[in-house]
Coordinates of C-alpha atoms and ligand atoms in Angstrom, one line a residue:
M1 CA -16.7 41.7 42.4
N2 CA -14.4 38.7 42.6
Y3 CA -14.7 35.9 39.9
I4 CA -16.4 33.4 42.2
E5 CA -19.4 35.8 42.6
L6 CA -19.3 36.5 38.8
D7 CA -19.3 32.7 38.2
K8 CA -22.4 32.3 40.4
K9 CA -24.2 34.9 38.5
H10 CA -23.4 34.1 34.9
T11 CA -21.8 30.7 34.4
W12 CA -23.4 27.3 33.7
H13 CA -21.4 24.4 35.1
P14 CA -21.6 20.8 33.7
Y15 CA -24.9 19.1 34.7
N16 CA -25.9 21.9 36.9
S17 CA -28.4 24.7 37.5
L18 CA -27.7 28.4 37.4
P19 CA -26.9 29.5 39.9
T20 CA -25.4 26.1 40.8
K21 CA -27.0 24.1 43.6
T22 CA -23.8 22.3 44.4
K23 CA -20.4 23.4 45.7
I24 CA -18.0 24.7 43.1
L25 CA -14.4 25.1 44.1
P26 CA -12.3 28.0 42.7
V27 CA -8.9 26.7 41.2
K28 CA -5.9 28.9 41.2
K29 CA -3.4 26.7 39.5
T30 CA -2.3 23.1 38.9
F31 CA 0.9 21.1 38.8
G32 CA 1.8 17.4 38.7
Q33 CA -1.2 15.5 40.2
T34 CA -2.2 18.6 42.2
I35 CA -5.0 21.1 42.0
V36 CA -4.4 24.3 44.0
L37 CA -7.5 26.2 45.2
E38 CA -7.7 30.0 45.6
D39 CA -7.1 29.7 49.4
D40 CA -3.9 27.6 48.6
T41 CA -5.4 24.3 49.6
E42 CA -3.8 21.5 47.6
L43 CA -5.9 18.6 46.4
I44 CA -4.5 15.4 44.8
D45 CA -6.6 14.9 41.7
A46 CA -8.3 11.4 41.8
M47 CA -10.1 12.2 38.6
S48 CA -7.1 13.2 36.4
S49 CA -9.2 16.1 35.1
W50 CA -12.2 14.0 33.8
W51 CA -9.9 11.1 32.9
S52 CA -7.8 13.0 30.5
A53 CA -4.6 14.3 32.2
I54 CA -2.6 11.0 31.9
H55 CA 0.8 12.8 32.1
G56 CA -0.3 15.0 35.1
Y57 CA -0.9 18.8 34.9
N58 CA 1.4 21.3 33.2
N59 CA 3.6 18.6 31.8
P60 CA 6.6 20.5 30.5
K61 CA 6.8 18.6 27.2
L62 CA 3.2 19.4 26.4
V63 CA 3.5 23.1 27.5
E64 CA 6.6 23.3 25.2
A65 CA 4.7 21.9 22.2
L66 CA 1.9 24.3 22.8
Q67 CA 4.2 27.4 23.1
K68 CA 6.3 26.4 20.1
Q69 CA 3.2 25.9 17.9
A70 CA 1.6 29.2 19.2
N71 CA 4.6 31.1 17.8
I72 CA 4.4 29.4 14.4
M73 CA 0.7 29.2 13.7
P74 CA -2.0 28.9 16.4
H75 CA -4.7 28.2 13.9
V76 CA -5.7 28.1 10.2
M77 CA -8.9 26.9 8.6
F78 CA -8.6 23.2 7.6
G79 CA -11.0 23.5 4.6
G80 CA -8.7 23.4 1.5
L81 CA -5.6 23.8 3.7
T82 CA -3.4 21.4 5.7
H83 CA -0.4 21.5 8.0
E84 CA 2.3 19.3 9.5
P85 CA 0.8 18.9 13.1
A86 CA -2.5 17.5 11.7
A87 CA -0.9 15.3 9.1
L88 CA 1.6 13.9 11.6
L89 CA -1.2 13.3 14.1
C90 CA -3.4 11.4 11.6
E91 CA -0.5 9.2 10.7
K92 CA 0.2 8.5 14.4
L93 CA -3.4 7.6 15.0
A94 CA -3.6 5.4 11.9
K95 CA -0.6 3.4 13.1
L96 CA -1.8 3.2 16.7
T97 CA -5.4 2.1 15.8
G98 CA -4.8 0.2 12.6
L99 CA -7.5 2.3 11.0
P100 CA -6.0 4.6 8.4
S101 CA -8.8 7.1 7.6
V102 CA -8.9 9.8 10.3
F103 CA -11.3 12.6 10.9
L104 CA -10.3 15.2 13.5
A105 CA -13.1 16.5 15.6
D106 CA -13.2 19.1 18.4
S107 CA -14.7 17.1 21.2
G108 CA -15.6 13.5 22.0
S109 CA -19.2 14.1 21.3
V110 CA -18.5 15.5 17.9
S111 CA -16.4 12.5 17.0
I112 CA -19.3 10.2 17.9
E113 CA -21.6 12.4 15.7
V114 CA -19.2 12.0 12.9
A115 CA -19.0 8.2 13.5
L116 CA -22.8 7.9 13.3
K117 CA -22.9 10.0 10.1
T118 CA -20.1 7.9 8.6
A119 CA -22.0 4.6 9.3
I120 CA -25.2 5.9 7.8
L121 CA -23.3 7.3 4.7
Y122 CA -21.5 4.0 4.3
Q123 CA -24.7 2.0 4.3
K124 CA -26.3 4.5 1.9
A125 CA -23.3 4.2 -0.5
K126 CA -24.0 0.5 -0.5
G127 CA -27.6 1.1 -1.4
K128 CA -29.0 0.4 2.1
N129 CA -31.3 3.0 3.6
V130 CA -30.8 2.2 7.2
D131 CA -30.5 4.8 10.0
K132 CA -30.9 3.0 13.3
F133 CA -28.2 2.1 15.8
I134 CA -27.9 -0.6 18.4
S135 CA -26.6 0.7 21.7
L136 CA -26.2 -0.8 25.2
E137 CA -27.8 -0.3 28.6
N138 CA -25.6 1.9 30.7
A139 CA -24.0 3.4 27.6
Y140 CA -22.6 7.0 27.6
H141 CA -21.5 8.5 24.3
G142 CA -21.7 12.3 24.9
D143 CA -24.2 15.0 25.4
T144 CA -25.1 16.4 21.9
L145 CA -28.5 15.2 20.6
G146 CA -27.2 12.6 18.2
C147 CA -24.9 11.2 21.0
M148 CA -27.8 11.3 23.5
G149 CA -29.7 9.1 21.0
V150 CA -27.3 6.3 21.7
C151 CA -26.9 6.9 25.5
D152 CA -28.9 4.8 28.0
P153 CA -32.3 6.6 28.0
N154 CA -32.4 6.4 31.8
N155 CA -29.1 8.1 32.4
S156 CA -29.5 11.0 30.1
M157 CA -33.1 12.3 30.6
H158 CA -34.4 11.3 27.2
S159 CA -37.9 11.8 28.2
L160 CA -37.4 15.6 28.4
Y161 CA -36.8 16.0 24.7
G162 CA -40.0 14.7 23.2
N163 CA -39.6 13.4 19.6
Y164 CA -36.4 15.2 19.0
L165 CA -34.2 12.1 19.8
P166 CA -33.8 9.3 17.3
N167 CA -35.5 6.0 18.1
N168 CA -32.6 3.6 18.5
I169 CA -32.4 0.0 19.8
F170 CA -31.1 -0.7 23.3
T171 CA -30.0 -4.0 24.6
S172 CA -27.8 -5.7 27.2
I173 CA -24.5 -7.4 26.6
E174 CA -26.2 -10.7 27.2
N175 CA -28.7 -10.0 24.4
I176 CA -26.4 -8.4 21.8
E177 CA -26.4 -11.4 19.5
K178 CA -30.2 -11.8 19.6
T179 CA -30.7 -8.1 19.0
I180 CA -28.4 -8.1 16.0
E181 CA -30.1 -11.2 14.5
K182 CA -33.5 -9.5 14.9
H183 CA -32.7 -6.0 13.8
H184 CA -29.7 -6.2 11.4
H185 CA -31.8 -5.3 8.4
E186 CA -32.7 -1.9 9.9
V187 CA -29.4 -0.8 11.6
A188 CA -26.5 1.1 10.2
G189 CA -24.2 0.2 13.1
I190 CA -23.7 -0.7 16.7
V191 CA -21.9 1.7 19.0
L192 CA -20.5 0.7 22.4
E193 CA -17.7 1.4 24.9
P194 CA -15.5 -1.7 24.8
I195 CA -14.7 -3.5 28.1
V196 CA -15.4 -0.5 30.4
Q197 CA -18.7 1.5 30.3
G198 CA -17.7 4.8 31.9
A199 CA -20.0 7.6 32.7
G200 CA -23.1 5.4 32.4
G201 CA -22.1 3.2 35.3
M202 CA -18.4 2.4 35.5
K203 CA -19.2 -1.3 34.5
I204 CA -16.4 -3.6 33.6
H205 CA -17.1 -6.5 31.2
K206 CA -15.2 -9.6 30.1
P207 CA -13.9 -9.4 26.5
D208 CA -15.7 -12.4 24.9
Y209 CA -18.7 -10.4 23.6
L210 CA -16.5 -8.3 21.4
V211 CA -15.3 -11.3 19.5
K212 CA -18.9 -12.5 18.7
L213 CA -19.9 -8.9 17.9
R214 CA -17.0 -8.6 15.4
E215 CA -18.2 -11.8 13.7
L216 CA -21.8 -10.6 13.5
C217 CA -21.0 -7.1 12.3
T218 CA -18.9 -8.6 9.5
K219 CA -21.6 -11.1 8.6
Y220 CA -24.3 -8.5 8.3
D221 CA -22.1 -5.6 7.1
I222 CA -23.1 -3.4 10.0
I223 CA -20.6 -0.9 11.3
F224 CA -18.9 -1.7 14.6
I225 CA -18.2 1.6 16.4
A226 CA -15.9 1.3 19.4
D227 CA -16.1 4.4 21.5
E228 CA -12.7 4.4 23.1
I229 CA -12.9 8.1 24.2
A230 CA -12.6 6.9 27.9
T231 CA -10.9 3.6 27.5
G232 CA -8.2 4.6 25.0
F233 CA -4.5 5.4 25.6
G234 CA -3.9 2.7 28.2
H235 CA -6.7 3.3 30.8
T236 CA -7.6 -0.4 30.8
G237 CA -4.0 -1.7 30.7
K238 CA -4.0 -2.0 26.9
M239 CA -3.6 0.8 24.4
W240 CA -7.2 0.3 23.2
A241 CA -9.8 -1.7 25.2
C242 CA -10.6 -3.7 22.0
E243 CA -7.2 -5.3 22.2
H244 CA -8.4 -7.3 25.2
A245 CA -10.5 -9.3 22.7
D246 CA -8.0 -8.9 19.8
V247 CA -10.6 -7.3 17.6
V248 CA -10.4 -4.3 15.3
P249 CA -13.6 -2.4 15.0
D250 CA -14.7 -0.5 11.8
I251 CA -14.6 2.8 13.6
I252 CA -12.8 3.9 16.8
T253 CA -13.6 7.3 18.4
I254 CA -10.8 8.8 20.5
G255 CA -10.9 11.9 22.8
K256 CA -10.2 12.7 26.4
C257 CA -6.5 11.7 26.8
L258 CA -5.6 12.5 23.2
T259 CA -3.9 15.8 24.2
G260 CA -3.0 14.6 27.7
G261 CA -5.9 16.7 29.0
M262 CA -4.6 20.0 27.8
M263 CA -6.6 20.9 24.7
T264 CA -10.0 19.9 23.3
L265 CA -9.5 17.5 20.5
A266 CA -10.9 14.2 19.4
A267 CA -10.8 11.9 16.4
M268 CA -12.7 9.3 14.4
C269 CA -10.6 6.6 12.8
T270 CA -12.0 4.2 10.2
T271 CA -11.0 1.6 7.6
K272 CA -9.9 2.4 4.1
H273 CA -12.8 0.3 2.9
I274 CA -15.3 2.6 4.6
S275 CA -13.7 5.8 3.5
D276 CA -13.3 4.5 -0.1
T277 CA -16.9 3.2 -0.2
I278 CA -18.3 6.7 0.7
S279 CA -15.7 8.6 -1.4
N280 CA -16.3 6.5 -4.5
S281 CA -20.1 6.6 -4.3
E282 CA -22.5 9.2 -5.5
I283 CA -22.4 10.8 -2.0
G284 CA -18.7 11.4 -2.5
V285 CA -17.9 13.4 0.6
L286 CA -18.3 13.2 4.4
M287 CA -20.3 16.3 5.0
H288 CA -18.8 17.6 8.3
G289 CA -16.3 20.3 9.0
P290 CA -16.0 22.1 12.3
T291 CA -14.6 25.7 12.1
F292 CA -11.7 24.7 14.4
M293 CA -11.1 21.3 12.8
G294 CA -7.5 20.2 13.0
N295 CA -6.5 23.1 15.3
P296 CA -2.6 23.2 15.1
L297 CA -2.2 23.9 18.8
A298 CA -4.3 20.9 19.8
C299 CA -2.7 18.7 17.2
S300 CA 0.9 19.6 18.3
V301 CA 0.0 18.9 22.0
A302 CA -1.6 15.6 20.9
N303 CA 1.6 14.6 19.0
A304 CA 3.7 15.5 22.1
S305 CA 1.3 13.6 24.4
I306 CA 1.4 10.4 22.2
D307 CA 5.2 10.5 21.9
L308 CA 5.5 11.0 25.7
L309 CA 3.2 8.0 26.3
L310 CA 5.0 5.7 23.8
E311 CA 8.4 6.6 25.2
S312 CA 7.3 5.8 28.8
N313 CA 6.8 2.5 30.4
W314 CA 3.1 3.1 30.7
Q315 CA 2.1 -0.5 30.9
E316 CA 4.2 -1.0 34.0
K317 CA 2.9 2.2 35.5
V318 CA -0.7 1.2 34.9
S319 CA -0.2 -2.2 36.2
N320 CA 1.4 -0.8 39.4
I321 CA -1.6 1.6 39.8
N322 CA -4.0 -1.3 39.4
K323 CA -2.1 -3.3 42.0
I324 CA -2.5 -0.5 44.6
F325 CA -6.2 0.2 43.7
T326 CA -7.0 -3.5 44.0
Q327 CA -5.1 -4.1 47.3
K328 CA -6.4 -1.0 48.9
L329 CA -10.0 -0.9 47.7
N330 CA -10.6 -4.6 48.4
T331 CA -10.2 -3.8 52.1
L332 CA -13.8 -2.3 51.8
E333 CA -15.3 -5.7 51.1
E334 CA -17.0 -6.2 54.4
V335 CA -18.4 -2.7 54.7
E336 CA -22.2 -2.8 54.7
I337 CA -22.9 0.1 52.3
V338 CA -20.5 -1.3 49.7
K339 CA -22.1 -3.3 46.9
D340 CA -19.2 -4.0 44.6
I341 CA -15.5 -3.2 44.2
R342 CA -14.0 -3.4 40.7
T343 CA -10.7 -2.3 39.1
I344 CA -9.1 -2.5 35.7
G345 CA -6.0 -0.6 34.6
A346 CA -5.8 2.8 36.0
I347 CA -9.5 2.7 37.1
G348 CA -10.7 1.9 40.7
V349 CA -14.4 1.8 41.4
V350 CA -16.4 1.3 44.6
E351 CA -20.1 0.9 44.0
L352 CA -22.4 1.6 47.0
H353 CA -26.0 0.4 47.5
D354 CA -27.1 4.0 48.1
P355 CA -26.5 7.1 46.0
N356 CA -27.1 9.5 48.9
F357 CA -23.6 9.4 50.3
A358 CA -21.9 11.0 47.2
Q359 CA -21.6 14.6 48.5
F360 CA -20.6 13.4 52.0
I361 CA -17.8 11.3 50.6
Q362 CA -16.7 14.0 48.3
D363 CA -16.5 16.4 51.2
E364 CA -14.6 14.0 53.4
C365 CA -12.1 13.3 50.7
Q366 CA -11.6 17.0 50.3
K367 CA -10.9 17.3 54.0
E368 CA -8.1 14.7 53.5
G369 CA -6.7 16.7 50.5
V370 CA -8.2 14.6 47.7
W371 CA -10.3 15.8 44.8
I372 CA -12.9 13.2 43.9
R373 CA -16.3 13.6 42.2
P374 CA -18.5 10.5 42.7
F375 CA -21.6 10.0 40.6
G376 CA -24.4 8.8 42.7
K377 CA -23.5 5.3 44.0
L378 CA -20.2 5.2 42.2
I379 CA -17.2 6.3 44.1
Y380 CA -14.3 6.0 41.7
S381 CA -10.9 7.2 40.7
I382 CA -9.0 7.3 37.4
V383 CA -5.5 8.6 37.8
A384 CA -2.6 10.0 35.8
Y385 CA 0.1 7.5 34.9
T386 CA 2.6 9.9 36.5
I387 CA 1.1 9.5 39.9
T388 CA 3.4 8.5 42.7
N389 CA 2.7 5.6 45.0
E390 CA 2.4 8.1 47.9
E391 CA -0.2 10.1 46.1
L392 CA -2.2 7.1 45.0
N393 CA -2.1 5.7 48.6
K394 CA -3.4 9.1 49.8
I395 CA -6.3 8.9 47.3
C396 CA -7.2 5.3 48.3
N397 CA -7.0 6.1 52.0
A398 CA -9.2 9.1 51.6
M399 CA -11.8 7.0 49.7
I400 CA -11.6 4.2 52.3
N401 CA -11.9 6.5 55.3
A402 CA -14.8 8.5 53.7
I403 CA -16.7 5.3 52.8
K404 CA -16.2 3.9 56.3
K405 CA -17.4 7.1 57.9
A406 CA -20.5 7.0 55.6
N407 CA -21.0 3.5 56.8
I408 CA -21.0 4.6 60.4
Q409 CA -23.7 7.1 59.6
F410 CA -25.7 4.4 57.8
K411 CA -25.5 2.1 60.8
N412 CA -26.5 4.9 63.2
M413 CA -29.5 5.7 60.9
E414 CA -30.5 2.0 60.9
Q415 CA -30.5 1.9 64.7
K416 CA -32.8 4.9 65.0
Ligands
LIG1 C1 -16.4 11.7 27.7 C2 -17.0 10.8 26.7 C3 -17.6 11.2 25.5 C4 -17.9 12.6 25.2 O1 -16.7 13.3 25.0 P1 -16.7 14.9 25.2 O2 -15.4 15.4 24.8 O3 -17.1 15.2 26.6 O4 -17.8 15.4 24.2 C5 -18.1 10.2 24.7 N1 -17.9 8.9 25.0 C6 -17.3 8.5 26.1 C7 -17.2 7.0 26.3 C8 -16.8 9.4 27.0 O5 -16.3 8.9 28.1

């Protein structure tokens, strides 16, 4: 039996049934910005491997870091022990974020869980028994139950889980201030994706709300958690999206691009004030410790990935990517099925009125040699910073042609 049949029989895929009801493509190998399928079809990756492979696939510097570390020490438990790759990484993240107390987690969702726990513990250490969070409409913070509790209820099927999910407070960006004024006495923190809300709707926001939010969180001593798992490492044109508003949150969560898309690793960074408050209180410790915490392979690749980014002229590359996305995608303005076009940094989004064209558009792009995975009405691309103009033009042209073809279908349907 070949592996594709085995996969159908045994393997759950993300957000899918078993066997899957959607098409799953078998991948043989990757290189640069290219995914090679088992039948040798080459697809340019418009998704940069779920927004994580900023240096492209199989980057030699990252592969070298992985191989080197594999020969020295692939893994050792982190409880009671430490090692150079982890310590170096925490120092790098402390410098990059301005938040010196770093917890290494094994996925973005886990880093959010740790952030929520840290906020509650901090409040408890200060004598406040508060356990609610404020979160935003269209928010996405991961798939574990604690994370789901701060995801937009409509996007993450909250209703299926009965009373298992915490009862948090959801609001819009317009009403953040009012919500904080009303609920500050019962919340431990507020969690949000700064500037760009990713998986919950690919929405782009002006920075002003973050300034006001910083003021209010300081005033009421509630923890400002910036989930930069998607926005971090330059995706919005700044290293962190919070820099668009010149604010420093109390906690930043980091994931996705941390290892340049090669290994699973995430981090929660916070202030010395927060780590001291918990550590010097009766609580004393942050009770969390994944088995594979601080995995040396992942930390080594993360160190190499950060060095590679900082040595590169990534700002210039991201601004060039943005120029091409903006010029190209804006040509869709007059197309009837298109509702909105928006770009920031290395992110290009076309929102349609209708979610029913997603599979058609994905298939059409694939025919043109481009891997894209729309969600519903959102046809979008987030690319590696190593992408060439030629590759990026190919992605944009495939998106444009597919959307225009969908539009012809739409007009034909209307006539009938
Ligand atoms: C992807 C993502 C997460 C979850 O990270 P995982 O590594 O998939 O657990 C959380 N928050 C945001 C904003 C994300 O984009």
